[in-house]
Amino acid sequence: MFWFCRTAVKGPYRVQKGNDMSETVAAGPAVSIRSMSKWYGDFQVLKNINLTVKFGERVVICGPSGSGKSTLIRCLNRLEVHQDGDIVVNGVELTMDMKKVEAVRREVGMVFQSFNLFPHLTVLQNCVLAQRRALKRSKQEATEVAMRFLTQVRIPEQRDKFPGQLSGGQQQRVAIARALCLEPKIMLFDEPTSALDPEMVNEVLDTMVGMAKTGMTMLCVTHEMGFARQVADRVIFMDAGQIVEQNDPESFFTNPQHERTKAFLGQIL
Amino acid sequence: MSALLEPVFGPFYSNVIGTLVNATQWTIYLSLTAFIGGGLIGLLFTILKISPIGWLRKVATGYIWLFQAIPLLMLLFLIGLGIPSFFHISVAPWVAASVSLTLFTSAYMSEVWRGALESVAKGQWEGGRALGLTFGEILWFIVSPQALRIATPPTVGFMVQVIKGTSMAYIIDYNDLMRWGKKIANSQLDGAEPYIIYPMVALIYFCLCFPLSKWSKSLEKKMATRSR
């Protein structure tokens, strides 16, 4: 049962921060997708997607529900498996090789709509677990890093609470801190504010804006167009499994090219 | 023990009670063997059943189907009588009984545990995967602790089924409570009529099972009130 144990990860895809390797990897794009397609059974959810995201770039992906934007972002850390084309993330091509996939996942943080915090663990334990297992950090180091990021999302005082005792906004901020604890190079957000009560949306968005200021590479599926205007370098509009249009936020919002983009913006703005 | 009981029950019944209680230990041993053995094998097949490798899942599914579909009595006959006569070997009744009950228990336990593991939200797996954890790590640190709470009441409840199931082992001459009860009830002694002996046997089974049932119920209640 080889999937049970974690073998020491060696080889070119093990990118350690601060050594020569990261220099060479960082030179390429953060994400490179080439003629990628995906089907659910007979239904094609993603059609011939081509997308390149540079390190440090902040991309917002929007579009009507069912347009495949969540599926696209979930393909980037192989929570979904694409059937055609190539996806290269942080210099590593995503294939059946689970060791490589796990290596990519350690460098790519993800924040979910439904938080996916571990309810049986405290806030601190949620943040420490993956550091201990995936990065083999000592308990002390993992705790220090966790507290640093819990402070960054402004809830260090909740460290010993369980997720169920927190508000939705607090839970999502813990989820962001948990992802940041692995010190990822790329952050993926899958509708991070959609499950929140309206009064809690801003505290999460503020955290994300703060993260954007640190130069983090971010891909964010969201309907928060204010956020897109404020931090995005590029806005991508998807419909029916295709990238219909992409542009800088100013041009995208003021001068959309396609009819479908105009219709969509007309509905949500 | 008979000496202690004698002033209350008289020489005959204190002897009967002593014999039955003495035989109960073999029922308990068989139950524990089946439960521990079945638990371990059940655990193995639970993991196979949810493993990411397709053919392992199929093996586990086949195993569970097979041993859930065969009646326990049939297993006892097959292993206690069929195999010995086919291969011309002797299989001790306790071996046959232990193996049969272990197979029976393992198939049920793995179904219960698989159900518990699968009732943990899918997002928990995704949360773990997105953090770069392996299948084994997610199972051990994230999903199992949550499934354990769900699985405990039905697991304890199934122990009752195992204890009652051991009573069938008398058919292949395993010397448990049931077999001694039957021996005494079949004897022609005065006072050992079936309507007297079998209720005594039933009472002993009740004393073994009832606390477990109660425990299972209280665990269930605890689970329901635990708000999350």
mmCIF file of C-alpha atoms in Angstrom, chain A residues 62-69 191 223 237-240 260 264 267:
data_model
loop_
_atom_site.group_PDB
_atom_site.id
_atom_site.type_symbol
_atom_site.label_atom_id
_atom_site.label_comp_id
_atom_site.label_asym_id
_atom_site.label_seq_id
_atom_site.Cartn_x
_atom_site.Cartn_y
_atom_site.Cartn_z
ATOM 1 C CA CYS A 62 -15.730 35.601 -13.343
ATOM 2 C CA GLY A 63 -18.671 34.306 -15.300
ATOM 3 C CA PRO A 64 -22.155 32.875 -14.899
ATOM 4 C CA SER A 65 -22.639 29.745 -12.803
ATOM 5 C CA GLY A 66 -21.879 26.592 -14.737
ATOM 6 C CA SER A 67 -19.363 28.383 -16.933
ATOM 7 C CA GLY A 68 -16.538 26.142 -15.668
ATOM 8 C CA LYS A 69 -14.597 28.769 -13.721
ATOM 9 C CA GLU A 191 -15.597 31.859 -4.534
ATOM 10 C CA HIS A 223 -18.312 37.807 -8.143
ATOM 11 C CA PHE A 237 -14.630 36.228 -18.284
ATOM 12 C CA MET A 238 -15.712 32.633 -18.848
ATOM 13 C CA ASP A 239 -18.893 31.298 -20.361
ATOM 14 C CA ALA A 240 -19.909 27.775 -21.394
ATOM 15 C CA ARG A 260 -21.936 37.800 -23.526
ATOM 16 C CA PHE A 264 -23.122 39.371 -17.752
ATOM 17 C CA GLN A 267 -26.713 41.653 -14.744
#
